[in-house]
Coordinates of C-alpha atoms and ligand atoms in Angstrom, one line a residue:
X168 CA 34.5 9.5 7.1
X169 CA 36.2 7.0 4.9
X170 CA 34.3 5.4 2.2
X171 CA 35.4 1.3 2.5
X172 CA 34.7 1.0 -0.9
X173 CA 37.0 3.4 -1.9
X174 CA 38.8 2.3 0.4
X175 CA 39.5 -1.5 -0.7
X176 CA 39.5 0.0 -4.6
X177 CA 42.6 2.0 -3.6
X178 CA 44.1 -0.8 -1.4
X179 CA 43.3 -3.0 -5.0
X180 CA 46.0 -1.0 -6.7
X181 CA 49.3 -1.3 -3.5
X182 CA 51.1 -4.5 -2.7
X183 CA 49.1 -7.1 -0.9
X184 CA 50.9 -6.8 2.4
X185 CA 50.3 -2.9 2.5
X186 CA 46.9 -3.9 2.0
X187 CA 46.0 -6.3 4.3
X188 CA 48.2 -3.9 7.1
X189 CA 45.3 -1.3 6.3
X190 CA 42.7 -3.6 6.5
X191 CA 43.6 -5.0 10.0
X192 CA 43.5 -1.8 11.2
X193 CA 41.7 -2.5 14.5
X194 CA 40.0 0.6 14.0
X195 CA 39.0 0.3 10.8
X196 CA 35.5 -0.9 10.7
X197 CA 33.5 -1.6 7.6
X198 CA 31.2 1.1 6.7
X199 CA 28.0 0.5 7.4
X200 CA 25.8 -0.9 4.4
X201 CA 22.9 1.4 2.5
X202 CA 20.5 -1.2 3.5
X203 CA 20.2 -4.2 6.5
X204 CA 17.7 -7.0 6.4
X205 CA 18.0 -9.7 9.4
X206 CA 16.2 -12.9 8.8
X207 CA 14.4 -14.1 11.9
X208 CA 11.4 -15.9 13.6
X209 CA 9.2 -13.1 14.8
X210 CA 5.0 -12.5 15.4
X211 CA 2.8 -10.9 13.2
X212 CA -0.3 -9.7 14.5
X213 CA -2.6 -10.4 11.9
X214 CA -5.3 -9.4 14.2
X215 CA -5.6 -9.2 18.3
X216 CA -6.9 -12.5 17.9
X217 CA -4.8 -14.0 15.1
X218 CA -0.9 -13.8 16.1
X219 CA 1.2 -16.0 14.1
X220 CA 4.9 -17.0 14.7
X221 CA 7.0 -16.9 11.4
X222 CA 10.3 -16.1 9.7
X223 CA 10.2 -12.3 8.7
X224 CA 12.6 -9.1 8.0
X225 CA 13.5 -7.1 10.4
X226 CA 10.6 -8.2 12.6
X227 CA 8.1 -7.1 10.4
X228 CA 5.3 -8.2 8.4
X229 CA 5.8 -6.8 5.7
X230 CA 9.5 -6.7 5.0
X231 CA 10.5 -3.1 5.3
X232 CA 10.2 -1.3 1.4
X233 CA 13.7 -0.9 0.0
X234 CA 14.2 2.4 -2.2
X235 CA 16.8 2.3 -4.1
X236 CA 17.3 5.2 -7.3
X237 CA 18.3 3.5 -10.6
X238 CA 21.9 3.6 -11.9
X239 CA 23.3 3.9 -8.4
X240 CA 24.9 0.8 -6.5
X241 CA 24.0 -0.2 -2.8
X242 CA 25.1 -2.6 -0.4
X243 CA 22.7 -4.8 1.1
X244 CA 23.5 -6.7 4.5
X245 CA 21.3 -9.8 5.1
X246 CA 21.7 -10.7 8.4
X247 CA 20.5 -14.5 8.9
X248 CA 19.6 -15.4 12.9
X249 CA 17.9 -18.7 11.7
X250 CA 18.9 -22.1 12.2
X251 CA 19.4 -22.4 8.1
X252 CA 20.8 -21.3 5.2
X253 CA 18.7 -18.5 3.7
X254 CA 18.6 -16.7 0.5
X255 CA 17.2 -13.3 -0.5
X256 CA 15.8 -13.3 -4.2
X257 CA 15.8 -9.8 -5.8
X258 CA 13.0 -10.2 -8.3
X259 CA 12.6 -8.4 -10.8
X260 CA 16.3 -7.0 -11.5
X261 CA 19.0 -7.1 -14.0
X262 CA 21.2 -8.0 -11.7
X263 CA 24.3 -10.4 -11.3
X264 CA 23.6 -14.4 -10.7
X265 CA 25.7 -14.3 -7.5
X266 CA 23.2 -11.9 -6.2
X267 CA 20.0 -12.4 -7.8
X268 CA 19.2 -15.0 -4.6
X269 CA 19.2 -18.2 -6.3
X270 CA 21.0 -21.6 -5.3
X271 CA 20.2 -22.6 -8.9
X272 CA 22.2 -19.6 -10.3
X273 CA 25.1 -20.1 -7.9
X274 CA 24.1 -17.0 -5.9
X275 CA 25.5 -18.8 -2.4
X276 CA 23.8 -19.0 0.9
X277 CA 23.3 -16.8 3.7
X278 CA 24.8 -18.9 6.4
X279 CA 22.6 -20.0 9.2
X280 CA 23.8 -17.2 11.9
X281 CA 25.7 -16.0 9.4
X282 CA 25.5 -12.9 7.2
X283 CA 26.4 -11.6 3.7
X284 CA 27.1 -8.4 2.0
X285 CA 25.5 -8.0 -1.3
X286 CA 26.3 -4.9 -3.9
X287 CA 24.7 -4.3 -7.0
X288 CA 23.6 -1.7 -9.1
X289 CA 19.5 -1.7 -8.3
X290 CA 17.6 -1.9 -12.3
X291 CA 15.2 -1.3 -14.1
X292 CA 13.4 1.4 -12.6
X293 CA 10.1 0.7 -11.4
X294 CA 7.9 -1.9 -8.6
X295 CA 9.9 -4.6 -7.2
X296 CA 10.3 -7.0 -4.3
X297 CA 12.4 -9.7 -2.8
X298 CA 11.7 -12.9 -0.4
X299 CA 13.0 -16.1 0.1
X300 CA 14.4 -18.5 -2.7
X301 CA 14.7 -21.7 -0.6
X302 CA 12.9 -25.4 -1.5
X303 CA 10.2 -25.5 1.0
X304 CA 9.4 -28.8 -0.1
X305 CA 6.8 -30.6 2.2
X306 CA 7.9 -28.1 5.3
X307 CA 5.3 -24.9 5.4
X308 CA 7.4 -23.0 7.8
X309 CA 10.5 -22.7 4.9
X310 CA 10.2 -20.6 1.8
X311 CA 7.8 -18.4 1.0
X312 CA 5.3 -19.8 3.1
X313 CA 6.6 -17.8 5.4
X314 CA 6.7 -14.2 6.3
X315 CA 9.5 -13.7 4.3
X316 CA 8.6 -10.6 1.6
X317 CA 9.2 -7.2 1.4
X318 CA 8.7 -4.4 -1.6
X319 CA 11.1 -2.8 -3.3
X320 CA 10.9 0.3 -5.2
X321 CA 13.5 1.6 -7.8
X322 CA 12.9 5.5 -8.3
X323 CA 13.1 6.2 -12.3
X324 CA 15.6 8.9 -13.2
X325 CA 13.1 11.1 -13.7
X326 CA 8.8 10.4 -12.8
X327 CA 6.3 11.9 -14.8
X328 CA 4.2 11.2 -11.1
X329 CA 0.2 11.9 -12.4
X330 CA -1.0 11.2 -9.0
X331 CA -1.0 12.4 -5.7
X332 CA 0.2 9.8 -3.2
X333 CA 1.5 6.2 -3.6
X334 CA 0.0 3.4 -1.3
X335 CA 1.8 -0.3 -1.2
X336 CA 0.0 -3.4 -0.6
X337 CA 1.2 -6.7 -0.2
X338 CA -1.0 -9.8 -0.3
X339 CA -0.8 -12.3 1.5
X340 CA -1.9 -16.0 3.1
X341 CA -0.6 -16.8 6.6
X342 CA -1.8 -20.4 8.3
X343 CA -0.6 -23.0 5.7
X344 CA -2.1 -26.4 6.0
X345 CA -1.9 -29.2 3.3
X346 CA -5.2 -31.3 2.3
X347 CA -5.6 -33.7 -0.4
X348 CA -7.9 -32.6 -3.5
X349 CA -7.5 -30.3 -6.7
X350 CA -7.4 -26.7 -6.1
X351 CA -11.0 -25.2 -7.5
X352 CA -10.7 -24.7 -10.9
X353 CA -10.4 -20.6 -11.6
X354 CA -11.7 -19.4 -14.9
X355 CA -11.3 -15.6 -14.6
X356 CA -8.4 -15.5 -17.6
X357 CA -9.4 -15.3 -21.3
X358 CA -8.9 -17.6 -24.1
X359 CA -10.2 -20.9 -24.1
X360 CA -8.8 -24.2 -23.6
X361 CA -7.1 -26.4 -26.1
X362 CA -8.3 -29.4 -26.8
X363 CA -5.1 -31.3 -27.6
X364 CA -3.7 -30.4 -24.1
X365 CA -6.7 -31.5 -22.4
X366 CA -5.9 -35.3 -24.1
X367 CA -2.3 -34.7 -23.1
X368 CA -3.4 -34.3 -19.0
X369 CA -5.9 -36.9 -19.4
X370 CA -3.8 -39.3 -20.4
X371 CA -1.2 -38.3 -17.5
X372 CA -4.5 -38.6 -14.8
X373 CA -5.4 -41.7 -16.2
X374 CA -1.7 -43.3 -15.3
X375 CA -2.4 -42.2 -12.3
X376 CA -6.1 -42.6 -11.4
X377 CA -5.8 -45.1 -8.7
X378 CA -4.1 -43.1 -6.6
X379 CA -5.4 -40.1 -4.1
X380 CA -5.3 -36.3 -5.3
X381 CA -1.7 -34.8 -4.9
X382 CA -0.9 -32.6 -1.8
X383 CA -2.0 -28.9 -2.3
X384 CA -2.0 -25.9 0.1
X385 CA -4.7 -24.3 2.0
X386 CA -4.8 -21.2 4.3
X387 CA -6.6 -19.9 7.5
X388 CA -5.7 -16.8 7.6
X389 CA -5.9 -13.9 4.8
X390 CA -4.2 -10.7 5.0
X391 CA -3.5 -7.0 3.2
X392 CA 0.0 -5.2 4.7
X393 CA -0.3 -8.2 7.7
X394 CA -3.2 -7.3 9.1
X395 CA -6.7 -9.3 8.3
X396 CA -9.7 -6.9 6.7
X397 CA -10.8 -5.1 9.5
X398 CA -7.6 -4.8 11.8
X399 CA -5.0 -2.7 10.7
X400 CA -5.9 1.1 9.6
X401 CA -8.1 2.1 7.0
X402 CA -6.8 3.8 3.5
X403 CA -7.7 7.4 4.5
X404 CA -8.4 9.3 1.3
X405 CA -10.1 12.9 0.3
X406 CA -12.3 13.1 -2.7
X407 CA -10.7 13.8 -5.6
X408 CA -7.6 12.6 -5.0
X409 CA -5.5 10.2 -7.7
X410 CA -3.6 7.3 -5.4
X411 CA -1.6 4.6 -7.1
X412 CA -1.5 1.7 -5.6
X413 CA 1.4 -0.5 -6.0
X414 CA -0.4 -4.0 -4.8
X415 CA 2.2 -7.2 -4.7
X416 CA 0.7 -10.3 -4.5
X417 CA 2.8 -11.9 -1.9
X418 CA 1.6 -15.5 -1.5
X419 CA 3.6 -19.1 -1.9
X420 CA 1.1 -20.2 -4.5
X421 CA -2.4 -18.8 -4.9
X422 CA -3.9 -16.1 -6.9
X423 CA -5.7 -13.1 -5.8
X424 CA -8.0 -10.4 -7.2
X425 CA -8.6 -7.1 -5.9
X426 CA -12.1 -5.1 -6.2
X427 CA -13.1 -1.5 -4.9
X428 CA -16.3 -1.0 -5.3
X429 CA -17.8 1.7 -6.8
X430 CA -14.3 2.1 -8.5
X431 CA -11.8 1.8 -11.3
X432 CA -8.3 1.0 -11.4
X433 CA -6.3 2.3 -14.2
X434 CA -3.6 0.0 -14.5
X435 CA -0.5 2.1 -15.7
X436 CA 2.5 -0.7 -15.0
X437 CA 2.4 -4.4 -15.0
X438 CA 5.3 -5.8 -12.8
X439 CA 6.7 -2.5 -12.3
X440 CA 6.5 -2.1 -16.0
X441 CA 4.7 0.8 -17.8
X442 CA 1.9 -1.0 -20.1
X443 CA 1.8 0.6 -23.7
X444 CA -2.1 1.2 -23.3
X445 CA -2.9 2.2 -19.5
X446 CA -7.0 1.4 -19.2
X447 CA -9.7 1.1 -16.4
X448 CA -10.6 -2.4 -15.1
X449 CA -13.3 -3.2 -12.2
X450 CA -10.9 -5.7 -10.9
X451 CA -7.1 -6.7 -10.5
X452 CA -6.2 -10.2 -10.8
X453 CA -2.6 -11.3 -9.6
X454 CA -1.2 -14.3 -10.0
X455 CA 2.1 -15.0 -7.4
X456 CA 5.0 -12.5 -7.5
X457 CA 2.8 -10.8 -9.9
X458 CA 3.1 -6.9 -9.5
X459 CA 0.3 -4.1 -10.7
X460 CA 0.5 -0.3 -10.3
X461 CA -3.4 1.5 -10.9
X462 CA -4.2 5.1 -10.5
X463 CA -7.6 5.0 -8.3
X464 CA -9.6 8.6 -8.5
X465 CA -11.7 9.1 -5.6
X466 CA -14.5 9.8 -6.6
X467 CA -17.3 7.7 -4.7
X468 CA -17.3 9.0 -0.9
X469 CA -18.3 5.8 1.8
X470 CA -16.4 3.3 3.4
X471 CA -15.9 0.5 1.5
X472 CA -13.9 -2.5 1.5
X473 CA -11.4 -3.1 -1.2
X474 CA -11.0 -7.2 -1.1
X475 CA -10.8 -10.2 -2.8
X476 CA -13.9 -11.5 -4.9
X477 CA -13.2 -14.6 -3.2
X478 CA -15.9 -14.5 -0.4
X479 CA -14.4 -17.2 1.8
X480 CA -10.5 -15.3 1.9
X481 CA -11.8 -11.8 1.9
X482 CA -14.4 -12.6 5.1
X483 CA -11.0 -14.4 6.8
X484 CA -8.7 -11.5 6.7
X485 CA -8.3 -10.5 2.2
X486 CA -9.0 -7.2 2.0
X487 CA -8.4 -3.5 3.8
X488 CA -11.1 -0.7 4.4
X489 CA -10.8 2.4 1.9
X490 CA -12.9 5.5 4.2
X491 CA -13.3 8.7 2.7
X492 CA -12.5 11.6 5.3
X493 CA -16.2 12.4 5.4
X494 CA -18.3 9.4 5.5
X495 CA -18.9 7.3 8.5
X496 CA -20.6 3.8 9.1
X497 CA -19.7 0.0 8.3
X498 CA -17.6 -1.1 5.6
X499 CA -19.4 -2.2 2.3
X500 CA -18.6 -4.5 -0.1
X501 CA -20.3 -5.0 -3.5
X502 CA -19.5 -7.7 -5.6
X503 CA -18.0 -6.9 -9.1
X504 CA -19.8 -8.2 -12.4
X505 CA -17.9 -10.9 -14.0
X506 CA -14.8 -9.7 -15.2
X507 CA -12.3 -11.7 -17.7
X508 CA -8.7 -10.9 -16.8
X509 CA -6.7 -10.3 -20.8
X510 CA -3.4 -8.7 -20.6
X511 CA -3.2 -7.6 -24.3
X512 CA -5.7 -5.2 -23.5
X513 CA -2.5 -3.4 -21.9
X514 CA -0.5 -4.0 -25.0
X515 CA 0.6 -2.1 -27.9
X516 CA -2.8 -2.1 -30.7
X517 CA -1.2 -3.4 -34.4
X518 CA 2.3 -4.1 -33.1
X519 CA 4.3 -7.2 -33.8
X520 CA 7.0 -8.1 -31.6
X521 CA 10.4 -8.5 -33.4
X522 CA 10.9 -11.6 -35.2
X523 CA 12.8 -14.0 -32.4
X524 CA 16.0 -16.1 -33.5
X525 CA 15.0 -19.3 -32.0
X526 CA 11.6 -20.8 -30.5
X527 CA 11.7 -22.9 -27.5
X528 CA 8.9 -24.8 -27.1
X529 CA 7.8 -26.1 -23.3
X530 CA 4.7 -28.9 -22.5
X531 CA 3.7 -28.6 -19.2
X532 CA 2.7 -32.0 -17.5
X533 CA 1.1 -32.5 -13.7
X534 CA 2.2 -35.8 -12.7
X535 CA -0.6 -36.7 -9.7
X536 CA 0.9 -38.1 -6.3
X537 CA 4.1 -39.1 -8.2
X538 CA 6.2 -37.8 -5.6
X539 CA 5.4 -39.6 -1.6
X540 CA 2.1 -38.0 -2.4
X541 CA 3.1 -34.1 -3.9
X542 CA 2.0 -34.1 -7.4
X543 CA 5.3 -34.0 -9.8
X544 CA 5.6 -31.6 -12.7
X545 CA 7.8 -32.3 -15.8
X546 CA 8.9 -29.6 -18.7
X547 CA 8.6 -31.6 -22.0
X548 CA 8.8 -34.9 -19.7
X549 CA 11.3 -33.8 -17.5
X550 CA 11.4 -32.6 -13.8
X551 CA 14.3 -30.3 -12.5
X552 CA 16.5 -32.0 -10.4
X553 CA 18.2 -29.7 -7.8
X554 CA 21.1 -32.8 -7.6
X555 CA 22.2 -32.4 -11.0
X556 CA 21.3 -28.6 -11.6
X557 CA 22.0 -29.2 -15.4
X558 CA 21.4 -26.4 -17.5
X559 CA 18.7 -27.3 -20.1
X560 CA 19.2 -24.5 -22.9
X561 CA 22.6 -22.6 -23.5
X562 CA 21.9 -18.9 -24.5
X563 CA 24.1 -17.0 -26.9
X564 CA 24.2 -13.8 -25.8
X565 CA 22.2 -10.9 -28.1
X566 CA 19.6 -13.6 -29.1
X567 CA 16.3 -12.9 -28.8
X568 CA 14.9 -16.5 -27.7
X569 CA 10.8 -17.0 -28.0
X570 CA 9.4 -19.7 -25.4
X571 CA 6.3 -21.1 -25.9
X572 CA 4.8 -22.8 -23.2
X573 CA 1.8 -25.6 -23.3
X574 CA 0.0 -26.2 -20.2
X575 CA -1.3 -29.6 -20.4
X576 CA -3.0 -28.5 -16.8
X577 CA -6.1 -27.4 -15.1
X578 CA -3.9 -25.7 -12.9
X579 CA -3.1 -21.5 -13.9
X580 CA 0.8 -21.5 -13.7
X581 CA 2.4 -18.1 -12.7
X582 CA 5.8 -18.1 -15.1
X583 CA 8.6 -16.8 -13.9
X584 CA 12.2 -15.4 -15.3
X585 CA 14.8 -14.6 -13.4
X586 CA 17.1 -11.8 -14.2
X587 CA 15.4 -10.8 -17.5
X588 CA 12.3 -9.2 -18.5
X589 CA 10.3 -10.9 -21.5
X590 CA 7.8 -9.4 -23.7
X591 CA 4.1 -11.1 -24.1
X592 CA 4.0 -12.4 -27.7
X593 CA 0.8 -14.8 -27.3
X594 CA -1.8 -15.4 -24.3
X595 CA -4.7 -16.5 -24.2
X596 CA -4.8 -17.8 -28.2
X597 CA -4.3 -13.6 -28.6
X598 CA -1.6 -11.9 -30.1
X599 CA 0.3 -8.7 -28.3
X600 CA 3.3 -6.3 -28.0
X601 CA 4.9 -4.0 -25.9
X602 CA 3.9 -5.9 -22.3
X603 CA 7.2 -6.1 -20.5
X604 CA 7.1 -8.8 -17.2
X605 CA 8.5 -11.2 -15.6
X606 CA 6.2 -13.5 -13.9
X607 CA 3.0 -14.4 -16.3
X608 CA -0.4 -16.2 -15.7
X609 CA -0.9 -19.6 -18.0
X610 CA -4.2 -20.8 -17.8
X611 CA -5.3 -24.0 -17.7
X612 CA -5.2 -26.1 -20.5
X613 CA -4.0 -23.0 -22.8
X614 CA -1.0 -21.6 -24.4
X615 CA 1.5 -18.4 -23.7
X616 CA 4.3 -17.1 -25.5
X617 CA 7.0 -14.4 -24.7
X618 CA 10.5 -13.7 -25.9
X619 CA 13.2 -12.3 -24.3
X620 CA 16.9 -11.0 -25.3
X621 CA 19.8 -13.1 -23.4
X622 CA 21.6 -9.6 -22.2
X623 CA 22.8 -10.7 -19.3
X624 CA 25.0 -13.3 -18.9
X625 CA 25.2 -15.9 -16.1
X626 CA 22.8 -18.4 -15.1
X627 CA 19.5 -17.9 -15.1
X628 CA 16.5 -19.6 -13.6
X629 CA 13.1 -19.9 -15.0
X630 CA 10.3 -21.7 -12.6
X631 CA 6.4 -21.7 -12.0
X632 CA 6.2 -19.5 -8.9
X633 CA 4.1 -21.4 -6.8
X634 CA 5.9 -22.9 -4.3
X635 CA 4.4 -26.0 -4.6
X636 CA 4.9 -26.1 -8.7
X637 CA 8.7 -25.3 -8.5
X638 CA 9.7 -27.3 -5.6
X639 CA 8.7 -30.4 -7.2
X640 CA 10.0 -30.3 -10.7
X641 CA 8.8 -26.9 -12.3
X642 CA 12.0 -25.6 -12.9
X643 CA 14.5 -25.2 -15.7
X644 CA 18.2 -23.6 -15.8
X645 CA 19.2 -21.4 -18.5
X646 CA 23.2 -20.5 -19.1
X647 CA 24.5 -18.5 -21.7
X648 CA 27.2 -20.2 -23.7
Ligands
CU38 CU1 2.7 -23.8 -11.3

């Protein structure tokens, strides 16, 4: 067997014309990648009843889970059988622009029927994922309203491992439909709301009070691994046993929570992340792309239904049965008490992040209907505009930058960086340390701050990760100098 790689590195070093002569060789085919994903329309049987025609990877709902081992390069071949140019988004890594999957970065397309080979060096260690980065605009069959999604897990070097299995689960909404009207207002986070940003959206409403609510997205159908509550097989466990889940919230734009009842999660990473202080919670909340990795001990034998407090979602697909090996009858759900979602209770107690070299400050304004109807979002009074694609902040590399962001909102904004991972500084009015993401909840009408070193050059995209958010204005393009 020859190795192409080493192949082309050798051929690097001989005159060009040698080259290419070994290279034609009509025998010589490339070797075949480490990984394939083809793009294409395909069904996913949510249930016998609920079969839904989407764009998926490799037929499959979800995307099948990529392992790669930290330090050592792949090559990835993304096969694209749709009529479009698609692009795969590795979130979560320290990887290269021209492969992290984003037009804004100047990672380029994968060509409709076309295909491209991607290598990079898979990092950090730890619970990642990829889907689509396309502008799905005001079409709900594009982006990542579709089934486009799949885990990816980066094996440490070495994995302390104190539990018995892993299970993956990947949220997610199938059936989008748009309807006019605010989004109910969610008020699971901590902190309270500022009254200075409330007067800041108000005064944005009241410019545009005469017209209709702006656009927003609705579902039909609700799902865990693709298959509604109820469908697909049950979590089989034995009493006693310690499984961490790795649970991916999947969706274009909404957020989800997760309850087991009679049960505790300890949550051990956030975003693939190991928190400074692992501790129990009754209940996960995700906001989009968000990732969380809990140790559940069985210890409460039945057959009960892990879901979504959200009764309408879970009862229309949110949620997967949990059935102990020796207990039989119907599933049960019990509702959780009220539970307020505060990520410094993961963080470091009486640490101070470092002191950062520069603050960035960020006001966060909803623009109703601006846009034929969507609602338009600006970033201290500007929207992105995918024509110009100007960068908005140069980085010097080594810097540690802070951002502060104001949400002058109702709406809860999951923050995203690409290519980076920051460190929580400030949520919820609290201070913390030691949280290391890269997609954050911003509540309503509150504040957030994280900082993060610019160590790795190229562009880099920052964006609100719904779908909705970022496609109309919530972007911004950062490029090191
Ligand atoms: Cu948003």
């Amino acid at each position: 067997m020859i190795d192409r790689r080493a192949l082309l590195k050798a051929a690097a070093t001989v005159p060009a014309a040698n080259a290419m002569s070994r290279i034609a060789r009509a025998d010589d085919k490339p070797a075949a990648a480490d990984y394939t994903v083809r793009i294409a329309t395909g069904l996913v049987e949510l249930a016998p009843e609920h079969i839904v025609s989407t764009t998926l990877y490799n037929g499959q709902f979800p995307g099948p889970l990529l392992r790669f081992k930290e330090g050592q390069r792949v090559t990835v071949d993304i096969h694209n059988d749709t009529d479009t140019p698609e692009l795969v988004h590795f979130h979560g890594q320290m990887i290269p622009s021209d492969v992290d999957g984003a037009a804004e970065e100047g990672t380029p397309f994968v060509p409709a029927h076309g295909m491209r080979r991607l290598e990079f060096v898979p990092k950090p260690a730890g619970f990642r994922f990829y889907h689509t980065h396309v502008v799905a605009g005001g079409d709900l069959n594009r982006g990542t309203y579709s089934g486009q999604v799949g885990t990816v897990y980066i094996e440490p070097k070495n994995d302390p491992g104190a539990y018995d299995r892993e299970v993956f689960l990947v949220l997610k909404e199938f059936a989008p439909s748009f309807s006019r009207g605010g989004d109910m207002a969610m008020d699971f986070l901590a902190g309270e709301e500022l009254k200075d940003l409330k007067a800041i959206g108000k005064q944005a409403d009241d410019e545009a009070k005469e017209k209709a609510k702006g656009f927003e997205v609705g579902y039909e159908l609700f799902s865990i691994n693709g298959r509604m509550l109820g469908s697909g097989e049950p979590v089989r466990v034995k009493q006693g046993e310690r499984i961490l889940f790795h649970v991916l919230n999947g969706s274009a734009g909404e957020i989800r929570s997760l309850a087991l009842p009679g049960h505790s999660f300890r949550v051990v990473s956030l975003d693939g992340n190991p928190v400074p202080t692992p501790a129990d919670v009754p209940v996960l909340w995700l906001g989009t792309a968000e990732r969380i990795s809990a140790i559940v001990e069985m210890n409460h034998p039945g057959v009960w239904v892990m879901g979504d407090l959200a009764d309408d979602d879970r009862k229309r697909g949110m949620g997967i049965v949990v059935e102990y090996a020796t207990a039989k009858g119907k599933p049960q759900w019990v509702k959780p008490k009220p539970f307020k979602w505060d990520y410094s209770r993961f963080g470091k107690a009486g640490a101070t992040p470092a002191a950062p070299d520069e603050t960035i400050e960020m006001t966060i304004v909803k623009h109703n209907a601006a846009l034929d109807g969507f609602n338009q979002w600006t970033l201290n009074g500007e929207a992105f505009s995918m024509d110009a694609m100007k960068p908005l902040i140069k980085l010097q590399q080594g810097r540690r930058y802070r951002l502060k962001f104001r949400n002058a909102s109702d709406d809860i904004h999951p923050l995203h960086l690409h290519r980076h991972s920051f460190e929580l500084v400030r949520v919820g009015g609290k201070p913390t340390a030691g949280i290391l993401k890269d997609v954050v909840m911003l509540g309503g009408f509150q504040e957030v701050e994280f900082d993060f070193v610019a160590d790795n050059p190229g562009r880099t995209l920052f964006h609100c990760h719904q779908q909705l958010h970022m496609d109309f204005g919530f972007m911004a393009l950062f490029d090191y100098a």
